Amino acid sequence: MFTLVTDHSKYIRVRRGADQGAVEKELKSPVDDVFAGEILLRAEGMEIYVAKPHDSYASVARKFGLTEEELKKINLSRPVYPTCRLYVPSTETRASI
């Protein structure tokens, strides 16, 4: 018999009735469709950036030293508009890249 040993703080189980915003807030990363009971891995080293007027993936990527493609991949290519939340690697994570 095998015993699975995991670090429970790295994972969350989606609770019944949880909406996408609540799951994203808990994970600190964007998610597509989630369902109750699904187990998701927490993103490590992510920060939330609130977009300002005239921000785009290109301008935000330059600000954080990323490529536009990297930023789009992290944020699932969601549209950028003022007050939207974009996920970017934290300063410690960017320093190790």
Short mmCIF file of C-alpha atoms in Angstrom, two decimals:
data_model
loop_
_atom_site.label_atom_id
_atom_site.label_comp_id
_atom_site.label_asym_id
_atom_site.label_seq_id
_atom_site.Cartn_x
_atom_site.Cartn_y
_atom_site.Cartn_z
CA MET A 1 0.00 0.00 0.00
CA PHE A 2 1.21 3.50 -0.84
CA THR A 3 0.67 6.70 1.07
CA LEU A 4 0.50 9.93 -0.84
CA VAL A 5 2.30 12.69 1.03
CA THR A 6 1.54 16.21 -0.16
CA ASP A 7 1.94 19.74 1.02
CA HIS A 8 -1.72 20.65 1.55
CA SER A 9 -1.01 24.37 1.47
CA LYS A 10 -0.09 24.08 -2.23
CA TYR A 11 -3.54 22.86 -3.20
CA ILE A 12 -7.12 23.97 -2.79
CA ARG A 13 -10.35 22.08 -3.35
CA VAL A 14 -13.08 24.11 -5.03
CA ARG A 15 -16.06 24.35 -2.70
CA ARG A 16 -19.63 24.04 -3.86
CA GLY A 17 -21.00 27.46 -4.75
CA ALA A 18 -17.57 29.09 -5.16
CA ASP A 19 -17.48 31.50 -8.07
CA GLN A 20 -14.56 32.09 -10.41
CA GLY A 21 -13.54 35.33 -8.67
CA ALA A 22 -13.29 33.66 -5.27
CA VAL A 23 -11.21 30.81 -6.69
CA GLU A 24 -8.87 33.24 -8.47
CA LYS A 25 -8.44 35.27 -5.28
CA GLU A 26 -7.56 32.14 -3.32
CA LEU A 27 -5.17 30.80 -5.98
CA LYS A 28 -3.67 34.18 -6.86
CA SER A 29 -3.84 33.22 -10.52
CA PRO A 30 -6.47 33.20 -13.25
CA VAL A 31 -8.63 30.14 -13.88
CA ASP A 32 -10.96 29.10 -16.67
CA ASP A 33 -13.88 26.88 -15.81
CA VAL A 34 -13.84 25.24 -12.39
CA PHE A 35 -16.23 22.81 -10.77
CA ALA A 36 -16.99 21.82 -7.19
CA GLY A 37 -14.57 19.23 -5.86
CA GLU A 38 -11.79 20.07 -8.33
CA ILE A 39 -8.32 20.23 -6.79
CA LEU A 40 -6.14 23.07 -8.05
CA LEU A 41 -2.48 23.96 -7.51
CA ARG A 42 -1.79 27.36 -6.01
CA ALA A 43 0.38 29.70 -8.03
CA GLU A 44 3.51 30.67 -6.19
CA GLY A 45 5.12 34.04 -6.42
CA MET A 46 2.31 35.94 -8.14
CA GLU A 47 1.15 39.49 -7.54
CA ILE A 48 -1.97 41.27 -8.73
CA TYR A 49 -1.60 44.38 -10.88
CA VAL A 50 -4.70 46.52 -11.40
CA ALA A 51 -4.73 47.87 -14.96
CA LYS A 52 -4.96 51.60 -15.52
CA PRO A 53 -6.45 53.47 -18.49
CA HIS A 54 -4.44 52.90 -21.68
CA ASP A 55 -2.67 49.82 -20.27
CA SER A 56 -2.14 46.91 -22.63
CA TYR A 57 -0.36 43.58 -22.37
CA ALA A 58 2.66 45.17 -24.05
CA SER A 59 2.88 48.16 -21.68
CA VAL A 60 2.36 46.07 -18.54
CA ALA A 61 4.88 43.47 -19.73
CA ARG A 62 7.50 46.19 -20.26
CA LYS A 63 6.78 47.58 -16.79
CA PHE A 64 7.48 44.18 -15.19
CA GLY A 65 10.30 43.02 -17.47
CA LEU A 66 8.30 40.26 -19.17
CA THR A 67 7.44 39.51 -22.75
CA GLU A 68 3.93 40.18 -23.95
CA GLU A 69 3.49 36.46 -24.72
CA GLU A 70 4.50 35.44 -21.17
CA LEU A 71 2.02 37.86 -19.64
CA LYS A 72 -0.77 36.72 -21.96
CA LYS A 73 -0.07 33.08 -21.10
CA ILE A 74 -0.20 33.79 -17.35
CA ASN A 75 -3.48 35.69 -17.71
CA LEU A 76 -5.13 33.33 -20.23
CA SER A 77 -5.22 36.13 -22.86
CA ARG A 78 -8.11 37.87 -21.12
CA PRO A 79 -8.92 41.39 -22.34
CA VAL A 80 -7.12 44.26 -20.61
CA TYR A 81 -9.29 47.19 -19.48
CA PRO A 82 -9.05 49.74 -16.66
CA THR A 83 -9.50 48.15 -13.21
CA CYS A 84 -9.03 44.58 -14.49
CA ARG A 85 -6.70 42.43 -12.41
CA LEU A 86 -3.63 41.04 -14.14
CA TYR A 87 -1.41 38.45 -12.52
CA VAL A 88 2.34 39.07 -12.74
CA PRO A 89 5.28 37.22 -11.17
CA SER A 90 6.40 38.81 -7.90
CA THR A 91 9.73 40.65 -7.73
CA GLU A 92 11.41 37.65 -6.05
CA THR A 93 10.15 35.31 -8.75
CA ARG A 94 11.24 37.67 -11.55
CA ALA A 95 14.72 37.92 -10.02
CA SER A 96 15.15 34.15 -10.16
CA ILE A 97 14.10 33.90 -13.83
#
